[in-house]
């Protein structure tokens, strides 16, 4: 850990928990952000992805599961991993 990072963390610990969470969220966003891709490209990619998923549903290539069943399946899978 660099001295600069250690100093930053020390200052961060003086913040209220809500402020630390907000700082962590903003820092995470700064790492995840890809400045090489425009928002228009992201929107276009999402439209393509949604269209592909709708086409797969219409073609009967995927099985739709209602929300209650999805939560049940996820809960069972998580419980199995923690045994």
Coordinates of N, CA, C and O in Angstrom, one line a residue:
X1 N 0.9 -1.2 0.0 CA 0.0 0.0 0.0 C 0.9 1.2 0.0 O 1.8 1.3 0.8
X2 N 0.6 2.2 -0.9 CA 1.4 3.4 -0.9 C 1.0 4.3 0.2 O -0.1 4.2 0.8
X3 N 1.9 5.2 0.6 CA 1.6 6.1 1.7 C 0.4 7.0 1.3 O -0.4 7.3 2.2
X4 N 0.3 7.4 0.1 CA -0.9 8.2 -0.4 C -2.2 7.4 -0.1 O -3.1 8.0 0.4
X5 N -2.2 6.1 -0.5 CA -3.4 5.3 -0.2 C -3.7 5.2 1.3 O -4.8 5.3 1.7
X6 N -2.7 5.0 2.0 CA -2.8 4.8 3.5 C -3.4 6.1 4.1 O -4.3 6.1 5.0
X7 N -2.9 7.2 3.6 CA -3.4 8.5 4.1 C -4.9 8.7 3.7 O -5.7 9.2 4.5
X8 N -5.2 8.3 2.5 CA -6.6 8.4 2.0 C -7.5 7.6 2.8 O -8.6 8.0 3.3
X9 N -7.1 6.3 3.1 CA -7.9 5.5 3.9 C -8.1 6.0 5.3 O -9.2 5.9 5.9
X10 N -7.0 6.5 5.9 CA -7.1 7.1 7.3 C -8.1 8.2 7.3 O -9.0 8.3 8.2
X11 N -8.1 9.1 6.3 CA -9.1 10.2 6.2 C -10.5 9.6 6.0 O -11.5 10.1 6.6
X12 N -10.6 8.6 5.2 CA -11.9 8.0 4.9 C -12.6 7.4 6.2 O -13.8 7.5 6.3
X13 N -11.8 6.9 7.1 CA -12.3 6.3 8.3 C -13.0 7.3 9.2 O -13.8 7.0 10.1
X14 N -12.7 8.6 9.0 CA -13.3 9.6 9.8 C -14.7 10.0 9.3 O -15.4 10.7 10.0
X15 N -15.1 9.5 8.1 CA -16.4 9.8 7.5 C -17.5 9.0 8.2 O -17.2 7.9 8.7
X16 N -18.7 9.5 8.1 CA -19.8 8.7 8.6 C -20.0 7.5 7.7 O -19.6 7.5 6.5
X17 N -20.6 6.4 8.2 CA -20.7 5.2 7.4 C -21.4 5.4 6.0 O -21.0 4.9 5.0
X18 N -22.4 6.3 6.0 CA -23.1 6.6 4.8 C -22.2 7.3 3.8 O -22.2 7.0 2.6
X19 N -21.3 8.1 4.3 CA -20.4 8.8 3.4 C -19.3 7.9 2.9 O -18.9 8.0 1.7
X20 N -18.9 6.9 3.7 CA -17.9 5.9 3.3 C -18.5 5.1 2.2 O -17.9 4.8 1.2
X21 N -19.8 4.7 2.3 CA -20.5 3.9 1.3 C -20.6 4.7 0.0 O -20.3 4.1 -1.1
X22 N -20.9 5.9 0.1 CA -21.0 6.8 -1.1 C -19.6 6.9 -1.8 O -19.5 6.8 -3.0
X23 N -18.6 7.1 -1.0 CA -17.2 7.2 -1.5 C -16.8 5.9 -2.2 O -16.3 6.0 -3.3
X24 N -17.1 4.8 -1.6 CA -16.8 3.5 -2.2 C -17.6 3.3 -3.5 O -17.0 2.8 -4.5
X25 N -18.8 3.7 -3.5 CA -19.6 3.5 -4.7 C -19.1 4.4 -5.8 O -18.9 3.9 -7.0
X26 N -18.7 5.6 -5.6 CA -18.2 6.5 -6.6 C -16.8 6.0 -7.1 O -16.5 6.1 -8.3
X27 N -16.0 5.5 -6.2 CA -14.7 5.0 -6.6 C -14.9 3.8 -7.5 O -14.2 3.6 -8.5
X28 N -15.8 2.9 -7.1 CA -16.1 1.7 -7.9 C -16.6 2.1 -9.3 O -16.1 1.5 -10.3
X29 N -17.4 3.1 -9.4 CA -17.9 3.5 -10.7 C -16.8 4.1 -11.5 O -16.7 3.9 -12.7
X30 N -15.8 4.7 -10.9 CA -14.7 5.3 -11.6 C -13.8 4.2 -12.2 O -13.2 4.4 -13.3
X31 N -13.8 3.1 -11.6 CA -13.0 1.9 -12.1 C -13.7 1.2 -13.2 O -13.1 0.8 -14.2
X32 N -15.0 1.1 -13.0 CA -15.8 0.3 -14.0 C -16.1 1.1 -15.3 O -16.5 0.5 -16.3
X33 N -16.0 2.4 -15.2 CA -16.4 3.2 -16.3 C -15.4 3.0 -17.5 O -14.2 2.9 -17.3
X34 N -15.9 2.9 -18.7 CA -15.1 2.7 -19.9 C -15.3 3.9 -20.8 O -16.3 4.0 -21.5
X35 N -14.3 4.8 -20.7 CA -14.4 6.1 -21.5 C -14.2 5.9 -22.9 O -14.4 6.8 -23.7
X36 N -13.9 4.7 -23.4 CA -13.7 4.4 -24.8 C -15.0 4.1 -25.5 O -15.0 4.1 -26.7
X37 N -16.1 3.9 -24.8 CA -17.3 3.6 -25.4 C -18.3 4.7 -25.1 O -18.5 5.1 -23.9
X38 N -19.0 5.2 -26.1 CA -20.0 6.2 -25.9 C -21.3 5.7 -25.4 O -21.6 4.6 -25.5
X39 N -22.0 6.6 -24.7 CA -23.4 6.2 -24.2 C -24.3 5.7 -25.3 O -25.1 4.8 -25.1
X40 N -24.1 6.2 -26.5 CA -25.0 5.8 -27.6 C -24.6 4.4 -28.0 O -25.5 3.6 -28.3
X41 N -23.3 4.0 -27.9 CA -22.9 2.6 -28.2 C -23.5 1.7 -27.2 O -23.9 0.6 -27.5
X42 N -23.5 2.1 -25.9 CA -24.0 1.3 -24.8 C -25.5 1.1 -25.0 O -26.0 -0.1 -24.9
X43 N -26.2 2.1 -25.4 CA -27.7 2.0 -25.6 C -27.9 1.1 -26.8 O -28.8 0.2 -26.7
X44 N -27.2 1.2 -27.8 CA -27.4 0.3 -29.0 C -27.1 -1.1 -28.6 O -27.8 -2.0 -29.1
X45 N -26.1 -1.4 -27.8 CA -25.7 -2.7 -27.4 C -26.9 -3.3 -26.6 O -27.2 -4.5 -26.7
X46 N -27.4 -2.5 -25.7 CA -28.6 -3.0 -24.9 C -29.8 -3.3 -25.7 O -30.5 -4.3 -25.5
X47 N -30.1 -2.4 -26.7 CA -31.2 -2.7 -27.6 C -31.0 -4.0 -28.4 O -31.9 -4.8 -28.5
X48 N -29.8 -4.2 -28.8 CA -29.5 -5.5 -29.5 C -29.7 -6.7 -28.6 O -30.2 -7.7 -29.0
X49 N -29.2 -6.6 -27.4 CA -29.3 -7.6 -26.4 C -30.8 -7.9 -26.1 O -31.2 -9.1 -26.1
X50 N -31.5 -6.9 -25.9 CA -33.0 -7.1 -25.6 C -33.7 -7.7 -26.8 O -34.5 -8.6 -26.6
X51 N -33.4 -7.3 -28.0 CA -34.0 -7.8 -29.2 C -33.6 -9.3 -29.3 O -34.5 -10.2 -29.6
X52 N -32.4 -9.7 -29.0 CA -32.0 -11.1 -29.1 C -32.7 -11.9 -28.1 O -33.1 -13.1 -28.4
X53 N -32.9 -11.4 -26.9 CA -33.6 -12.1 -25.9 C -35.1 -12.3 -26.2 O -35.6 -13.4 -26.0
X54 N -35.7 -11.3 -26.7 CA -37.1 -11.4 -27.2 C -37.2 -12.4 -28.3 O -38.1 -13.2 -28.3
X55 N -36.3 -12.4 -29.2 CA -36.3 -13.4 -30.3 C -36.2 -14.8 -29.8 O -36.9 -15.7 -30.3
X56 N -35.3 -15.0 -28.8 CA -35.1 -16.3 -28.2 C -36.4 -16.8 -27.5 O -36.7 -18.0 -27.6
X57 N -37.1 -15.9 -26.8 CA -38.3 -16.2 -26.2 C -39.4 -16.6 -27.2 O -40.0 -17.6 -27.1
X58 N -39.5 -15.7 -28.2 CA -40.5 -16.0 -29.3 C -40.2 -17.3 -30.0 O -41.2 -18.0 -30.4
X59 N -39.0 -17.7 -30.2 CA -38.6 -18.9 -30.9 C -38.7 -20.1 -30.0 O -38.5 -21.3 -30.4
X60 N -39.1 -19.9 -28.7 CA -39.2 -21.0 -27.8 C -37.8 -21.6 -27.3 O -37.7 -22.8 -26.9
X61 N -36.8 -20.9 -27.4 CA -35.4 -21.3 -27.1 C -35.1 -21.2 -25.6 O -34.1 -21.8 -25.2
X62 N -35.9 -20.5 -24.9 CA -35.7 -20.4 -23.5 C -37.0 -20.7 -22.7 O -38.1 -20.5 -23.2
X63 N -36.8 -21.1 -21.5 CA -38.0 -21.4 -20.7 C -38.1 -20.3 -19.7 O -37.2 -19.9 -18.9
X64 N -39.3 -19.7 -19.7 CA -39.6 -18.6 -18.8 C -40.0 -19.1 -17.5 O -40.8 -20.1 -17.4
X65 N -39.5 -18.5 -16.4 CA -39.9 -18.9 -15.0 C -40.4 -17.7 -14.3 O -39.8 -16.6 -14.4
X66 N -41.5 -17.8 -13.6 CA -42.0 -16.7 -12.9 C -41.1 -16.3 -11.7 O -40.2 -17.0 -11.3
X67 N -41.3 -15.1 -11.2 CA -40.5 -14.5 -10.2 C -40.4 -15.4 -8.9 O -39.3 -15.6 -8.4
X68 N -41.5 -15.9 -8.4 CA -41.5 -16.7 -7.2 C -40.7 -18.0 -7.4 O -39.9 -18.3 -6.5
X69 N -40.8 -18.6 -8.5 CA -40.0 -19.8 -8.8 C -38.5 -19.4 -9.0 O -37.7 -20.2 -8.5
X70 N -38.2 -18.3 -9.6 CA -36.8 -17.9 -9.7 C -36.2 -17.7 -8.3 O -35.1 -18.1 -8.1
X71 N -36.9 -17.0 -7.4 CA -36.4 -16.8 -6.1 C -36.2 -18.1 -5.3 O -35.2 -18.3 -4.6
X72 N -37.1 -19.0 -5.5 CA -37.0 -20.3 -4.9 C -35.8 -21.0 -5.4 O -35.0 -21.6 -4.6
X73 N -35.6 -21.0 -6.7 CA -34.4 -21.7 -7.3 C -33.1 -21.1 -6.8 O -32.1 -21.8 -6.5
X74 N -33.1 -19.7 -6.8 CA -31.8 -19.0 -6.4 C -31.6 -19.3 -4.9 O -30.4 -19.5 -4.5
X75 N -32.6 -19.3 -4.1 CA -32.4 -19.6 -2.6 C -31.9 -21.0 -2.4 O -31.0 -21.2 -1.6
X76 N -32.4 -21.9 -3.1 CA -32.0 -23.3 -3.0 C -30.5 -23.4 -3.5 O -29.7 -24.1 -2.8
X77 N -30.2 -22.8 -4.5 CA -28.8 -22.8 -5.0 C -27.8 -22.2 -4.0 O -26.7 -22.8 -3.8
X78 N -28.2 -21.1 -3.5 CA -27.3 -20.4 -2.5 C -27.2 -21.2 -1.2 O -26.1 -21.4 -0.7
X79 N -28.3 -21.8 -0.8 CA -28.2 -22.7 0.4 C -27.3 -23.9 0.2 O -26.6 -24.3 1.1
X80 N -27.4 -24.5 -1.0 CA -26.5 -25.6 -1.3 C -25.1 -25.3 -1.3 O -24.2 -26.0 -0.9
X81 N -24.7 -24.0 -1.7 CA -23.3 -23.6 -1.8 C -22.8 -23.3 -0.4 O -21.6 -23.4 -0.2
X82 N -23.7 -23.0 0.6 CA -23.2 -22.7 1.9 C -23.3 -23.9 2.9 O -23.2 -23.7 4.1
X83 N -23.4 -25.1 2.4 CA -23.5 -26.3 3.2 C -22.1 -26.9 3.4 O -21.3 -26.8 2.6

